[in-house]
Short mmCIF file of C-alpha atoms in Angstrom, two decimals:
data_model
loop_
_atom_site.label_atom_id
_atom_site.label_comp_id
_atom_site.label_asym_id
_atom_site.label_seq_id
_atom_site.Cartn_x
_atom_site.Cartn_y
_atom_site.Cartn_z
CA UNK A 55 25.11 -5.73 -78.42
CA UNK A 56 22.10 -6.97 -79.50
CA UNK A 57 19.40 -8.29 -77.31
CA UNK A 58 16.72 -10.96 -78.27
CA UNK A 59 13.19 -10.69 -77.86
CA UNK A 60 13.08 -13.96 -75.98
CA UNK A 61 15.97 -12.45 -73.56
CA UNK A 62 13.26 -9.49 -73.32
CA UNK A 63 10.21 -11.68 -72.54
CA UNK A 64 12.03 -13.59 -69.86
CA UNK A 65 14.00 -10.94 -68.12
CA UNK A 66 9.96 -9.40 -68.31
CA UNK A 67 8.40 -12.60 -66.87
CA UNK A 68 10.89 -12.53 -64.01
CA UNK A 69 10.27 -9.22 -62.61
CA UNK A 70 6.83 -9.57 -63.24
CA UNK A 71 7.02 -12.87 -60.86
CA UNK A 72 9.79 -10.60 -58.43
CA UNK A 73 7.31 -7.46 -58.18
CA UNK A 74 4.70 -10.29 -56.63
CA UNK A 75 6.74 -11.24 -53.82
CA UNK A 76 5.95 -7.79 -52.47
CA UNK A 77 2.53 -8.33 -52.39
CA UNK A 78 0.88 -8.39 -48.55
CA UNK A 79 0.82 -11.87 -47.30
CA UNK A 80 3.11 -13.36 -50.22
CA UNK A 81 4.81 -16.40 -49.82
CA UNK A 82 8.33 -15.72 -51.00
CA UNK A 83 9.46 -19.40 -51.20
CA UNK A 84 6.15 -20.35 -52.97
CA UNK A 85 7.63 -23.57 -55.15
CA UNK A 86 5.63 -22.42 -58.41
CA UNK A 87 6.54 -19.02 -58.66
CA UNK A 88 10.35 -19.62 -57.06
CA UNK A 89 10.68 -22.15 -59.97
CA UNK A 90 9.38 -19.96 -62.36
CA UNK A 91 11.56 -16.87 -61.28
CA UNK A 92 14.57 -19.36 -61.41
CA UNK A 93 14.57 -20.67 -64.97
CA UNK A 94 13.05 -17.27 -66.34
CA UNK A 95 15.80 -15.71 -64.93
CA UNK A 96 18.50 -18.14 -66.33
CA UNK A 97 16.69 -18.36 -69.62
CA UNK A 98 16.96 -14.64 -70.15
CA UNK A 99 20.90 -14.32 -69.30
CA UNK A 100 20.94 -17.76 -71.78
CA UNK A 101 19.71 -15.53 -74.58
CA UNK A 102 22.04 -12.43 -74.35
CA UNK A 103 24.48 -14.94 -75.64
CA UNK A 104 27.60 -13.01 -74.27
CA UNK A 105 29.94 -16.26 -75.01
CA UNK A 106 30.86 -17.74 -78.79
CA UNK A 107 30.14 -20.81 -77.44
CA UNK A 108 26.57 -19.82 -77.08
CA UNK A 109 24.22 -20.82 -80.42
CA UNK A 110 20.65 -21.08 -81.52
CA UNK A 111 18.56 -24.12 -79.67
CA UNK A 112 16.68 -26.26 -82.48
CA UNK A 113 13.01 -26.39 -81.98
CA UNK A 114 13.76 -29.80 -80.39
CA UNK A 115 15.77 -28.52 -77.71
CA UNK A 116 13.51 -26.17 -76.58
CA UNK A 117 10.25 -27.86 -76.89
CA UNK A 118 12.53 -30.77 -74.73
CA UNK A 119 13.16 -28.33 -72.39
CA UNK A 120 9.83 -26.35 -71.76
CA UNK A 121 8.21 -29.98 -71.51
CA UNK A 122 10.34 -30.48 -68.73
CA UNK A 123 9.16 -27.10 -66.90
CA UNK A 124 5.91 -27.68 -67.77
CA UNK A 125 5.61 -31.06 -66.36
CA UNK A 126 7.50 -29.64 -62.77
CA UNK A 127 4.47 -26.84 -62.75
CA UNK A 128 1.78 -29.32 -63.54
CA UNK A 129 2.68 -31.68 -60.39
CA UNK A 130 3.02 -28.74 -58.14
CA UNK A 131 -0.89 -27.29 -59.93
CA UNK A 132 -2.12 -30.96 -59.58
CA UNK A 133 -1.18 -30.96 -55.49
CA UNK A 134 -2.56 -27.00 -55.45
CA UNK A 135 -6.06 -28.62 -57.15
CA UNK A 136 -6.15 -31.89 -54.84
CA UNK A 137 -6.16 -28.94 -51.63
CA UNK A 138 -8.70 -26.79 -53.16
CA UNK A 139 -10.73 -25.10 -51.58
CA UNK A 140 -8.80 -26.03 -48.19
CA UNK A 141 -8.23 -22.84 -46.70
CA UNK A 142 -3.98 -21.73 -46.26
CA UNK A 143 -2.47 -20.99 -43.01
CA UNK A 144 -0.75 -17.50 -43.26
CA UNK A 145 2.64 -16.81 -42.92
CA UNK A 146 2.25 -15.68 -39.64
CA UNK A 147 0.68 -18.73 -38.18
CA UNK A 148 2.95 -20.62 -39.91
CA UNK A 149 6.00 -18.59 -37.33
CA UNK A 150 3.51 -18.89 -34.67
CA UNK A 151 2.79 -22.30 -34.83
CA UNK A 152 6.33 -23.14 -34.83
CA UNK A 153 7.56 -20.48 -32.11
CA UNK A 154 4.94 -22.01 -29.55
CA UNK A 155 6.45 -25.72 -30.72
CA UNK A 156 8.40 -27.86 -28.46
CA UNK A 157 11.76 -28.87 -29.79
CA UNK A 158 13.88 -30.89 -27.07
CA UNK A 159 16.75 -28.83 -26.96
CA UNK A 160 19.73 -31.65 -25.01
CA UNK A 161 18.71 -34.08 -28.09
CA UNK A 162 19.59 -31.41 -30.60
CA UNK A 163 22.61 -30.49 -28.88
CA UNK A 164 23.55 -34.66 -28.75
CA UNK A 165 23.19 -34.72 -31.98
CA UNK A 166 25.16 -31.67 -33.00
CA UNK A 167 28.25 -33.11 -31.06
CA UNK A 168 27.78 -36.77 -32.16
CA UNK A 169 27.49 -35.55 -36.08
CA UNK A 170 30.84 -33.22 -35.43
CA UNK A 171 32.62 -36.29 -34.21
CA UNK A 172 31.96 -38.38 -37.20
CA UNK A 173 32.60 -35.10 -39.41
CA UNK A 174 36.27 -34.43 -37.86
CA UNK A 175 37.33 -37.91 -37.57
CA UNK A 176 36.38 -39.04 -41.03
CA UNK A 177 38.36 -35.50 -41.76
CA UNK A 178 41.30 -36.38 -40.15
CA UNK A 179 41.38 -39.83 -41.82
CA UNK A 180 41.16 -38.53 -45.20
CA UNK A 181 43.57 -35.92 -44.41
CA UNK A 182 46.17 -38.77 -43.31
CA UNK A 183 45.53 -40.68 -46.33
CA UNK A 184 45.91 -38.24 -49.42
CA UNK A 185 48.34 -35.83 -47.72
CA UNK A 186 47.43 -32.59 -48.26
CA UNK A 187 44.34 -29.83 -47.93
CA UNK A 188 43.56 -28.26 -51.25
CA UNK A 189 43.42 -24.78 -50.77
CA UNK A 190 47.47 -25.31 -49.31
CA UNK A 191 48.34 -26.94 -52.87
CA UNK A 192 49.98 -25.40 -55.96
CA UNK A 193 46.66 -25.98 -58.09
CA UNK A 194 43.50 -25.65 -55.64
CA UNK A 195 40.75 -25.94 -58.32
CA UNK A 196 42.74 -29.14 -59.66
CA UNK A 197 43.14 -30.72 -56.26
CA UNK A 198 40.33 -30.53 -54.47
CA UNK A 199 38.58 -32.95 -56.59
CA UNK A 200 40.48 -35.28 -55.87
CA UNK A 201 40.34 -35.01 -51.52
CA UNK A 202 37.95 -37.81 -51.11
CA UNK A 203 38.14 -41.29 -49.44
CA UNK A 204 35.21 -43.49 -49.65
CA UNK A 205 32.67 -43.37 -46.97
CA UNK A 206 34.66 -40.73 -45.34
CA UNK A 207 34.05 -38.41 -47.82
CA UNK A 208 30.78 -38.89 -47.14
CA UNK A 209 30.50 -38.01 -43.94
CA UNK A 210 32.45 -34.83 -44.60
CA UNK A 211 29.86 -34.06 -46.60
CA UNK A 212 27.45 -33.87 -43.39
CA UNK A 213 28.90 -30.44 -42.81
CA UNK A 214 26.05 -28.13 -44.21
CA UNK A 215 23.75 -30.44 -41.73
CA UNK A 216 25.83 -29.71 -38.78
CA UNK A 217 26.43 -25.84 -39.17
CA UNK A 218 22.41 -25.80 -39.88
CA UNK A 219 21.44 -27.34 -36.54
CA UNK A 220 24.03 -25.27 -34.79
CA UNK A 221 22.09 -22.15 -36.42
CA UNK A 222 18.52 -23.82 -35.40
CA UNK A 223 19.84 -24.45 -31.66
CA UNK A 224 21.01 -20.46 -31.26
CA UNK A 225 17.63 -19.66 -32.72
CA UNK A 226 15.28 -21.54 -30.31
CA UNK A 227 17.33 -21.61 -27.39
CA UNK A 228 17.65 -20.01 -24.12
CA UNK A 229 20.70 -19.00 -21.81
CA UNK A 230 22.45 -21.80 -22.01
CA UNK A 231 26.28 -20.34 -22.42
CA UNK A 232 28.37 -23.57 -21.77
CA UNK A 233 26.18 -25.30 -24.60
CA UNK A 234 26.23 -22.25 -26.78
CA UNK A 235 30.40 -21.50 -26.30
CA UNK A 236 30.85 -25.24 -27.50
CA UNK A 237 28.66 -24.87 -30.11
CA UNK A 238 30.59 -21.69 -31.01
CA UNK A 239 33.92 -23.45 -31.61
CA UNK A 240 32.11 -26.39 -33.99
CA UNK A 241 30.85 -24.20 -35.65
CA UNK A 242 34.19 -22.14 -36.76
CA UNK A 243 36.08 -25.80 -36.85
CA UNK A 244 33.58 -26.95 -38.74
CA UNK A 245 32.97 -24.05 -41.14
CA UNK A 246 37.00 -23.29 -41.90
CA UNK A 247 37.97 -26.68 -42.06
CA UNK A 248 35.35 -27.12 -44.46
CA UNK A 249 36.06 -23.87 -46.44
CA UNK A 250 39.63 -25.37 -46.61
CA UNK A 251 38.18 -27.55 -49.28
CA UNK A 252 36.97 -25.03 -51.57
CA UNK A 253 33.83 -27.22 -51.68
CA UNK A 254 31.36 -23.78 -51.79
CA UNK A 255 28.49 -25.84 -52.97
CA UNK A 256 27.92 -27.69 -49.35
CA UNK A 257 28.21 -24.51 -47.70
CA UNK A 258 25.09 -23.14 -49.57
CA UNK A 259 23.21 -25.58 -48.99
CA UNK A 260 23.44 -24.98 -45.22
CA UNK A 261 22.89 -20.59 -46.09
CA UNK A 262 19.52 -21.94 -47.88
CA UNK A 263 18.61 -24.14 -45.39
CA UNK A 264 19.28 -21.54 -42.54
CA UNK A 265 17.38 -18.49 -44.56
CA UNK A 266 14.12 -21.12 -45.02
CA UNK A 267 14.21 -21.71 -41.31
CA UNK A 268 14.70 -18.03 -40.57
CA UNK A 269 11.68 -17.50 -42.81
CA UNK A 270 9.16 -20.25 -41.51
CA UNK A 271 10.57 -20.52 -38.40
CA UNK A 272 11.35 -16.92 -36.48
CA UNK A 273 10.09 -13.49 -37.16
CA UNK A 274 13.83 -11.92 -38.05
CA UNK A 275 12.75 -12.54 -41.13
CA UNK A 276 12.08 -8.89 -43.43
CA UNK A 277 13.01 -7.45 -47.13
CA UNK A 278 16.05 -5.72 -44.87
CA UNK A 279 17.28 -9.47 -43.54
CA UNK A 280 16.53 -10.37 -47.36
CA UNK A 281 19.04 -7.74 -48.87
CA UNK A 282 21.71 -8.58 -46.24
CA UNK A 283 21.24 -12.48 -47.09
CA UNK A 284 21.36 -12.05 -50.76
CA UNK A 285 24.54 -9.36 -50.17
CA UNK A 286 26.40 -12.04 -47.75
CA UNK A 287 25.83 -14.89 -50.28
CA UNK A 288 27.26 -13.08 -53.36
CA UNK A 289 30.12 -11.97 -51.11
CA UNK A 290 30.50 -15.68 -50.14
CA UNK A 291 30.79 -17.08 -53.46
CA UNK A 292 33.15 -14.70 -54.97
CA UNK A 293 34.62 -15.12 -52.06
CA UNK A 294 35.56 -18.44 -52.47
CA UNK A 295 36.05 -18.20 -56.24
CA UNK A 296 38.89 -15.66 -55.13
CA UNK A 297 40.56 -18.44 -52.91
CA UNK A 298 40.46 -20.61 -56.15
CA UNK A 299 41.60 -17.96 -58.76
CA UNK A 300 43.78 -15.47 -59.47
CA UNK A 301 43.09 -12.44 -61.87
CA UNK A 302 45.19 -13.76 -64.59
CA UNK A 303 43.41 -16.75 -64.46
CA UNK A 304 40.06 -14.75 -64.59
CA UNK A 305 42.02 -13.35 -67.69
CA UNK A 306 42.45 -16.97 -68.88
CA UNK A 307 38.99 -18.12 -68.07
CA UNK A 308 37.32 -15.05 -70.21
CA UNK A 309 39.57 -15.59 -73.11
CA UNK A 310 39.24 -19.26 -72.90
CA UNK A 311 35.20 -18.65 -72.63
CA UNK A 312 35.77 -16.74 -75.66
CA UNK A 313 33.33 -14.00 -74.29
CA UNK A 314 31.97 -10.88 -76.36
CA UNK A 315 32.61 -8.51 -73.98
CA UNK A 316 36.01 -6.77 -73.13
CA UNK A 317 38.43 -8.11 -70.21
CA UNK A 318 38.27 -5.66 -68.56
CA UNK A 319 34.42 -7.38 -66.96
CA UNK A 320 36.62 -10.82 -66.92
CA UNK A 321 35.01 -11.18 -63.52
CA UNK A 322 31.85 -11.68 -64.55
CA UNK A 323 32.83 -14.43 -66.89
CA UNK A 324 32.82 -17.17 -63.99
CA UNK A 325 29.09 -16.72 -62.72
CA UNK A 326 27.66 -15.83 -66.13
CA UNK A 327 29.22 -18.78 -67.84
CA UNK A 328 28.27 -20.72 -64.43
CA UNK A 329 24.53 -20.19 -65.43
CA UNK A 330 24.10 -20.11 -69.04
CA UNK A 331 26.46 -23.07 -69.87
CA UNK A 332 24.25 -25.73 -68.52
CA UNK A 333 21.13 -25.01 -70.65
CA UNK A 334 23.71 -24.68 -73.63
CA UNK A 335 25.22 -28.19 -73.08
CA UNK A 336 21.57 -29.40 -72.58
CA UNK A 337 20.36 -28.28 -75.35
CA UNK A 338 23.45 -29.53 -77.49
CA UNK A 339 23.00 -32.81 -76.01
CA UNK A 340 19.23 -33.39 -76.55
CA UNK A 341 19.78 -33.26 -80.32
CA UNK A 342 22.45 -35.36 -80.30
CA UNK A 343 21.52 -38.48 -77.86
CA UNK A 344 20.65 -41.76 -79.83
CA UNK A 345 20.56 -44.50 -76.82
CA UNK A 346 19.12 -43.91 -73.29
CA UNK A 347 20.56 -45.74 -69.90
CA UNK A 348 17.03 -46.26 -68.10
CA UNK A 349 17.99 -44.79 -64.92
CA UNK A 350 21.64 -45.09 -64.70
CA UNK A 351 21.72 -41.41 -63.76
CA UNK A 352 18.18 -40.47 -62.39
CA UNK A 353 19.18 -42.98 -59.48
CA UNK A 354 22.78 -42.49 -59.65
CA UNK A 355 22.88 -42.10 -55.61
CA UNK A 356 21.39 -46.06 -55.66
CA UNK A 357 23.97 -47.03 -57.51
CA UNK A 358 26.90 -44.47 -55.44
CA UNK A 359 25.43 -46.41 -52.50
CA UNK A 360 25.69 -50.18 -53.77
CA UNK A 361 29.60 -49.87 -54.95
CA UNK A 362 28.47 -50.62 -58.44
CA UNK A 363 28.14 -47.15 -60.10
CA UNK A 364 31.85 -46.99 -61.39
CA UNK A 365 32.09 -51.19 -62.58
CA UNK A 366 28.81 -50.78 -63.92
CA UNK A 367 29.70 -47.70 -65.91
CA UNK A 368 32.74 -49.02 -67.12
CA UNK A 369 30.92 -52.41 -68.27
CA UNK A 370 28.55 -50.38 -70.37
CA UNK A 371 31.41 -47.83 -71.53
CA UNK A 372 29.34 -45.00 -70.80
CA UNK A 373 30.09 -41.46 -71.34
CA UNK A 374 29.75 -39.22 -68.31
CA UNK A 375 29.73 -36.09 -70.61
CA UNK A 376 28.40 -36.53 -73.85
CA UNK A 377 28.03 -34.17 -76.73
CA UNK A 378 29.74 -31.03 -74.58
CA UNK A 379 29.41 -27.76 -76.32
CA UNK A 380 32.87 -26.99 -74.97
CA UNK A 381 35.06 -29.53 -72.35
CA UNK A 382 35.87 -26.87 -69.63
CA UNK A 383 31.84 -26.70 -68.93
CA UNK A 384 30.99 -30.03 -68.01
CA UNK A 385 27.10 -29.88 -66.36
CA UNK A 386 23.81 -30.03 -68.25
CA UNK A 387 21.06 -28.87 -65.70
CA UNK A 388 18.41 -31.13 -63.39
CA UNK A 389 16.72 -32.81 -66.63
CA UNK A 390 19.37 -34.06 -68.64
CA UNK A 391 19.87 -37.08 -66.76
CA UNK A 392 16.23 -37.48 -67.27
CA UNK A 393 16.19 -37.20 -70.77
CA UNK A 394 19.30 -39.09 -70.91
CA UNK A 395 17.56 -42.48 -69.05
CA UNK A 396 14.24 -42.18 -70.46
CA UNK A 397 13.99 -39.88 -73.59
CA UNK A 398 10.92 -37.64 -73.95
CA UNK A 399 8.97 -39.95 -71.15
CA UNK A 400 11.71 -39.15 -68.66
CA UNK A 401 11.37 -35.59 -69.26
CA UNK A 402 7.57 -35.70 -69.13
CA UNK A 403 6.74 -38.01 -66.22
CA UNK A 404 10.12 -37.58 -63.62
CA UNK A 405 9.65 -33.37 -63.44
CA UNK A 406 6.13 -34.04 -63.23
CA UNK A 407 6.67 -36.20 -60.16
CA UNK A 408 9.32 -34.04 -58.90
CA UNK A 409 6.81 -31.12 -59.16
CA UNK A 410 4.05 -33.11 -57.26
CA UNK A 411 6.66 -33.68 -54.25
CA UNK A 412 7.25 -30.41 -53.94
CA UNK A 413 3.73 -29.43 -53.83
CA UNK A 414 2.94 -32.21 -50.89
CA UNK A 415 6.32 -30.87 -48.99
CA UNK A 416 4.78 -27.79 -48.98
CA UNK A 417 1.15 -28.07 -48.06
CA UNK A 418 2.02 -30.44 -45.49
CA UNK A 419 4.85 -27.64 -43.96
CA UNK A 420 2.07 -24.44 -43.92
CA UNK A 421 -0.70 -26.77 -42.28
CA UNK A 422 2.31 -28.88 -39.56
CA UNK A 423 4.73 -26.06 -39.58
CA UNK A 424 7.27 -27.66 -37.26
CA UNK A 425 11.28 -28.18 -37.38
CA UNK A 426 10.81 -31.75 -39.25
CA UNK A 427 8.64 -29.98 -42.30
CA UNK A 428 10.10 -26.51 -42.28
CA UNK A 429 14.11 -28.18 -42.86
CA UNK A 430 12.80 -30.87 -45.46
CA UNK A 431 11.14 -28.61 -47.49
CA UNK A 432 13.90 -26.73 -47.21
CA UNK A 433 16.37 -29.13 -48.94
CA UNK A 434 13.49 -29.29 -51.51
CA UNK A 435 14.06 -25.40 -52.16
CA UNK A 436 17.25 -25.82 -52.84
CA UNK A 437 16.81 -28.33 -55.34
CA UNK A 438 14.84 -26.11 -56.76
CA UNK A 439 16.77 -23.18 -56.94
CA UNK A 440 20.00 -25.16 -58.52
CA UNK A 441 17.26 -27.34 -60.77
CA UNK A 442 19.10 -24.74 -63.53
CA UNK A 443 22.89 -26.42 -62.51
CA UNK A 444 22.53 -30.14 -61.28
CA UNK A 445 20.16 -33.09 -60.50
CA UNK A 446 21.08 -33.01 -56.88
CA UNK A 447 18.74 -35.18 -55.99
CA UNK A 448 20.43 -38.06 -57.69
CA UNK A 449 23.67 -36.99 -55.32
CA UNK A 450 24.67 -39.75 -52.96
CA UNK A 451 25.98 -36.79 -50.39
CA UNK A 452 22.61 -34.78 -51.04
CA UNK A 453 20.26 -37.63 -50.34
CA UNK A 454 22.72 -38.56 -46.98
CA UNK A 455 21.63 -34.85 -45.99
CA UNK A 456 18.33 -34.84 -46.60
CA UNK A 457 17.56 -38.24 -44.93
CA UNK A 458 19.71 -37.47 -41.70
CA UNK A 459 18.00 -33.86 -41.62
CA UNK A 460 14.60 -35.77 -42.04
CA UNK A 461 15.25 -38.20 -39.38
CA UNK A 462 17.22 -36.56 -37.00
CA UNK A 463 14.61 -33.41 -36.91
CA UNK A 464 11.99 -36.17 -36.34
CA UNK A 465 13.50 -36.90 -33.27
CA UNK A 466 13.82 -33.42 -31.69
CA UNK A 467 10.29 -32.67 -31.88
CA UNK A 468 8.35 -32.80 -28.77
CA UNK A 469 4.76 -33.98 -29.65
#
């Protein structure tokens, strides 16, 4: 197999970014550099182009694509400038700041309760209304799309949130064992009824958010509790890819990926195809895209939220997938629907802004380091490590997190 020098220089970049992590007082979720190690990363597996599907990006698509990088970096440089010469809080501080924090514990543990209530309820409800749980159907991955009810699904959705402040209560808690027991049984409820759903994607969110709190927040945090994570979040998501497939339909999936590789790796078709597939669709779709929607997509959660998303989509007879380099790999990465609204501005001046957020998130987290800063920014890392996959922050059920994680922490913090 033959491997690209731009496959070389990226897989290079990234460990030159990974070897810097290890460097005394490093800041391992550092927005620049965890940016930069993501799409280096997925860049270089993008060039090995294991799949036939997989072709040569125009000049166009790339120079669409590194403008859109770019522009994230420059916001976060521009915040990084606007601080200089402020001196940084250390790592340290930033745990010991928070550790000697007042959180009120009974509002946390209100809250944890009340959001459960909403959670099972609205889970029951849908439950009684479509008839069935999709990992107990014939066709899992088929069906559990379609388990949704409006504004109950929704709330569902709060269960990341839920199993996060269960995590954050253990964490800064005392002895309190009737509390803790209770909490114990939401939490499994909460975590197997959700894993019922085969919605994996939810369930990271709350792993990320837990593993930036651990970080910020607590001192458990070392390259040994780092190996473990990373080991227990692989396991995870094979884990649920299992409950969804079968090995003849990883058979299926690597012939129908047409990969270059024998079946006998079929296995890794799923993840690999999982990463590289978006940047291939995005770059298909750049060179192909004639008329823009002006924010249709960007602000897609607006429109989720009004009731008007699906008429108004219809009325316009817009396609949700255009120019797909193949119809079994239907996402595009964070900037498409930036490009798609807005062209070569949206793609300049949306990333840039995006970048600049993430830069105030976290200067204002390492100089305030308390629950409220420490779990918004850590939404915000998310974002960035999926930026690769999905604009998640034009999800309805993504912004619902973050704004009841924002609020809600706001109110357990003792000034």
């Amino acid at each position: 197999m033959h491997i690209s020098f731009l496959a070389i220089l990226f897989f290079l970049m990234f460990f030159v970014l990974l070897t810097t992590l290890f460097k005394k007082g490093s800041d391992i979720f550092s927005p620049a550099r965890l940016f930069a190690m993501v799409w280096t990363f997925v860049l270089g597996l993008t060039e090995l182009k294991l799949s036939y599907f997989q072709f040569s990006w125009s000049t166009y698509s790339w120079f669409v694509l590194l403008i859109s990088l770019f522009s994230v970096l420059l916001g976060i440089f521009v915040v990084y400038v606007i601080n200089y010469p402020g001196e940084q809080n250390s790592i340290n501080f930033v745990r010991f700041s928070f550790i000697n924090s007042y959180l009120n514990k009974e509002t946390l543990y209100k809250i944890i309760v009340g959001l459960f209530l909403a959670y099972i309820v609205s889970y029951i409800i849908i439950y009684l209304v479509v008839g069935f749980i999709p990992l107990f159907t014939a066709m899992p991955n088929v069906t559990r799309t379609k388990w949704s009810l409006f504004g109950f699904g929704l709330i569902v959705h709060l269960a990341p949130t839920i199993l996060y402040f269960i995590v954050v209560y253990f964490l800064t808690t005392g002895m309190n064992l009737v509390n803790k027991f209770f909490l114990i049984i939401i939490f499994l409820i909460t975590f197997v009824s959700f894993l019922l759903l085969l919605q994996r994607f939810d369930l990271v969110i709350s792993i990320i958010l837990t593993v930036v709190f651990l970080y910020y927040g607590t001192k458990k945090f070392n390259p040994k509790t780092v190996f473990i994570v990373f080991f227990l979040f692989i396991l995870f998501m094979y884990g649920i890819s299992s409950l969804r497939t079968s090995s003849f339909i990883l058979e299926y999936l690597h012939k129908t990926a047409r990969m270059k590789y024998s079946s006998k790796f079929a296995m890794l078709t799923e993840p690999y195809m999982y990463f590289v597939m978006n940047l291939e669709n995005f770059a298909h779709a750049v060179n192909k895209m004639t008329t823009f929607n002006y924010g249709f997509y960007s602000f897609d959660f607006i429109l989720a939220l009004s009731g008007v998303k699906h008429w108004l989509s219809e009325y316009l007879n817009l396609t949700e997938f255009p120019y797909l380099v193949s119809r079994d790999y239907n996402t595009y990465g964070m900037f498409f629907a930036f490009y798609r609204d807005f062209g070569i501005v949206g793609v300049t001046v949306l990333p840039f802004i995006f970048g600049f957020v993430l830069g105030k998130l976290y200067f204002r987290m390492r100089k305030k380091p308390n629950l409220n800063t420490i779990s918004f920014y850590g939404i915000f890392v998310m974002a960035i490590i999926f930026s690769f996959f999905n604009p998640m922050l034009s999800w309805l059920y993504f912004e619902l997190n973050l704004a009841i994680i924002y609020i809600l922490t706001k109110q357990m913090i003792i000034k």
